[in-house]
Structure formats: C-alpha cells, structure tokens
C-alpha cells in the first residue's frame, strides 16, 4: 500500500471531506483515500440509484447535444486510434458505446452497477468483465473513460492497465483549482461545492499531464467544457440552486448546438486551461 506524503495545508474541504495535494501521487485526492473494495460495493449497487437518480432520463432529454459532443470527441480520437475498436470504461446506461457503434466503432463496455448494466444491455452494448477478460496488450484501438478517473482509488493503476489494452485514450475529468473556480469560490453560497464523496481524485491540467506521462501516455489533444464557474462570479450562483444550474447548463447546450463541429472543437481547445472538465486524447508510448 502506498504511503501518502502530503503538502502542507488543505486545498478544499466540505462536509468533513478533506482534499490535499499528495506529493507521492503528484495530484490531489481525498485524505484518507477510500479503499477500492468499499468503492466497488458502492458503485455496484448505489451510485446511479442514490447519487444520480434520474440520470438516464436526463441523458435522454439531452441526447441531441450529447450526440454532437460525443461525435466531436470521437472525430479526434479516430485520428489517433489505429483501428475503430473501443473499450469504454464506466459506460453507465450504455448511451455512449451505443452511439460509437452507430458511428462505425466496434465497442465493448464495462459497468459495475448492475441496474445500469442491464439498461446498457438493452441498448445492445456488449459488456465485459475488465480487466480480467482482456487477453493482453493492444486488443483495442482505443479506450474511453468519461468522468471515471476521479472515482477510483488508484488512477495510475487504471491508466497502466489501459496502456496494456489500448493504443489511444480519451479521458474526461473535472478540472479543479482553476482561476475561475477560485474566484467563484470566494462568493459561492456553498464553499468548495465541487468536493464530493464520490470524487476521490482532483486534477489540474498540470497534474493530469504528469500522471499520463508517468503511465506511458503522450497527450495529442486537449480541450475542456464550458467554465460554468463564471456564472457564479457574475451573480448566478447555482451551487445551492439545482434549478438554476439546470437552466444554465441548458443554455450552454443550446449554444453548442448552434455551432459547427469545427467551432465547438476550436472553442473547446481554446479554453483548455480554464474550463470545467478537461477532455484529453492521448496515444500509448513506451514506458
């Protein structure tokens, strides 16, 4: 078991949770780090049911927008992947791998939650018991992990396993401790609102780059989602107002849908240091 050595002080804290920068890992995470077996039990039976109730219907409601941005990301990933075979980690209800399949990718999914996995199968997603079912290096042209790395006890271990199985990688993770987030945190009704019991790890662009490089990945493209925190600084504080948050996200989606793919990708890349979520495409290199 790794012995964690922390930099002085707390980066964030909420509801008894403490986020520290770990000198051993090179990025921030909860202190203490939950045991993986505890996380496994939670994600198997409780995550979508208790933490994200109604998420499937919400994705269905936003499907036109999701198809647009997924298409953007897959267009970049397809330029890096040697072939269109895709391993999707944490596929949820199966919307993304089903979309990728419709775009010509051979896809398999991994989903620990039993209820979500059943829904994914209903969307004709082939599910596998990864990593035990993977035969070895290079089976897949690409792997995707969309909002997954922040949830696992050992992100480096997951990235190394993906390095064994795929030649290219698409990651999406929350982008923390940006200037926009710090500014908003000074006026937000809920201080450190971004700290969550299910988010074990907290990345910046710099620390994510370091982790990817250390695990054998070379970044070839980066972008980010819209910086939602700017709404807070401008007086529209959604941290204690779910309805306002939903309204603001819907506004961003309408703007995105009014743009071409080139315009969306250009804006995405331009805000890579300040957006809410980092989107990264990488290729495998030798360790």
Short mmCIF file of N, CA and C in Angstrom, two decimals, residues 53-54 57-59 61-62 228 238 241-254:
data_model
loop_
_atom_site.label_atom_id
_atom_site.label_comp_id
_atom_site.label_asym_id
_atom_site.label_seq_id
_atom_site.Cartn_x
_atom_site.Cartn_y
_atom_site.Cartn_z
N UNK A 53 -29.89 9.76 -9.20
CA UNK A 53 -31.23 9.29 -9.58
C UNK A 53 -31.76 10.11 -10.76
N UNK A 54 -32.40 9.45 -11.68
CA UNK A 54 -32.95 10.14 -12.84
C UNK A 54 -31.94 10.47 -13.92
N UNK A 57 -32.84 9.34 -17.65
CA UNK A 57 -33.83 10.20 -18.30
C UNK A 57 -33.24 11.55 -18.68
N UNK A 58 -32.32 12.06 -17.84
CA UNK A 58 -31.69 13.34 -18.13
C UNK A 58 -30.80 13.24 -19.37
N UNK A 59 -30.07 12.14 -19.51
CA UNK A 59 -29.26 11.94 -20.71
C UNK A 59 -30.15 11.85 -21.94
N UNK A 61 -32.99 13.23 -22.35
CA UNK A 61 -33.51 14.57 -22.63
C UNK A 61 -32.48 15.41 -23.39
N UNK A 62 -31.21 15.16 -23.14
CA UNK A 62 -30.13 15.96 -23.73
C UNK A 62 -29.44 15.24 -24.89
N UNK A 228 -18.38 26.69 -16.19
CA UNK A 228 -19.64 27.03 -15.53
C UNK A 228 -19.44 27.95 -14.33
N UNK A 238 -25.35 28.91 -8.78
CA UNK A 238 -26.16 27.69 -8.86
C UNK A 238 -25.77 26.65 -7.81
N UNK A 241 -28.71 25.98 -5.87
CA UNK A 241 -29.94 26.15 -6.65
C UNK A 241 -29.90 25.20 -7.84
N UNK A 242 -30.41 24.00 -7.67
CA UNK A 242 -30.33 22.98 -8.72
C UNK A 242 -31.07 23.43 -9.98
N UNK A 243 -32.22 24.08 -9.81
CA UNK A 243 -33.00 24.51 -10.98
C UNK A 243 -32.21 25.52 -11.82
N UNK A 244 -31.52 26.44 -11.16
CA UNK A 244 -30.71 27.41 -11.90
C UNK A 244 -29.55 26.71 -12.61
N UNK A 245 -28.93 25.76 -11.94
CA UNK A 245 -27.85 25.01 -12.58
C UNK A 245 -28.31 24.31 -13.84
N UNK A 246 -29.49 23.71 -13.76
CA UNK A 246 -30.03 23.02 -14.93
C UNK A 246 -30.31 24.02 -16.05
N UNK A 247 -30.86 25.18 -15.70
CA UNK A 247 -31.15 26.22 -16.70
C UNK A 247 -29.87 26.69 -17.39
N UNK A 248 -28.81 26.92 -16.61
CA UNK A 248 -27.55 27.40 -17.17
C UNK A 248 -26.90 26.35 -18.06
N UNK A 249 -26.93 25.09 -17.65
CA UNK A 249 -26.39 24.02 -18.49
C UNK A 249 -27.16 23.91 -19.80
N UNK A 250 -28.47 24.07 -19.74
CA UNK A 250 -29.28 24.00 -20.96
C UNK A 250 -28.91 25.15 -21.91
N UNK A 251 -28.61 26.32 -21.37
CA UNK A 251 -28.19 27.46 -22.20
C UNK A 251 -26.89 27.14 -22.93
N UNK A 252 -25.93 26.55 -22.21
CA UNK A 252 -24.66 26.18 -22.83
C UNK A 252 -24.88 25.15 -23.93
N UNK A 253 -25.76 24.21 -23.69
CA UNK A 253 -26.02 23.17 -24.71
C UNK A 253 -26.64 23.78 -25.96
N UNK A 254 -27.55 24.74 -25.80
CA UNK A 254 -28.16 25.37 -26.97
C UNK A 254 -27.10 26.12 -27.79
#
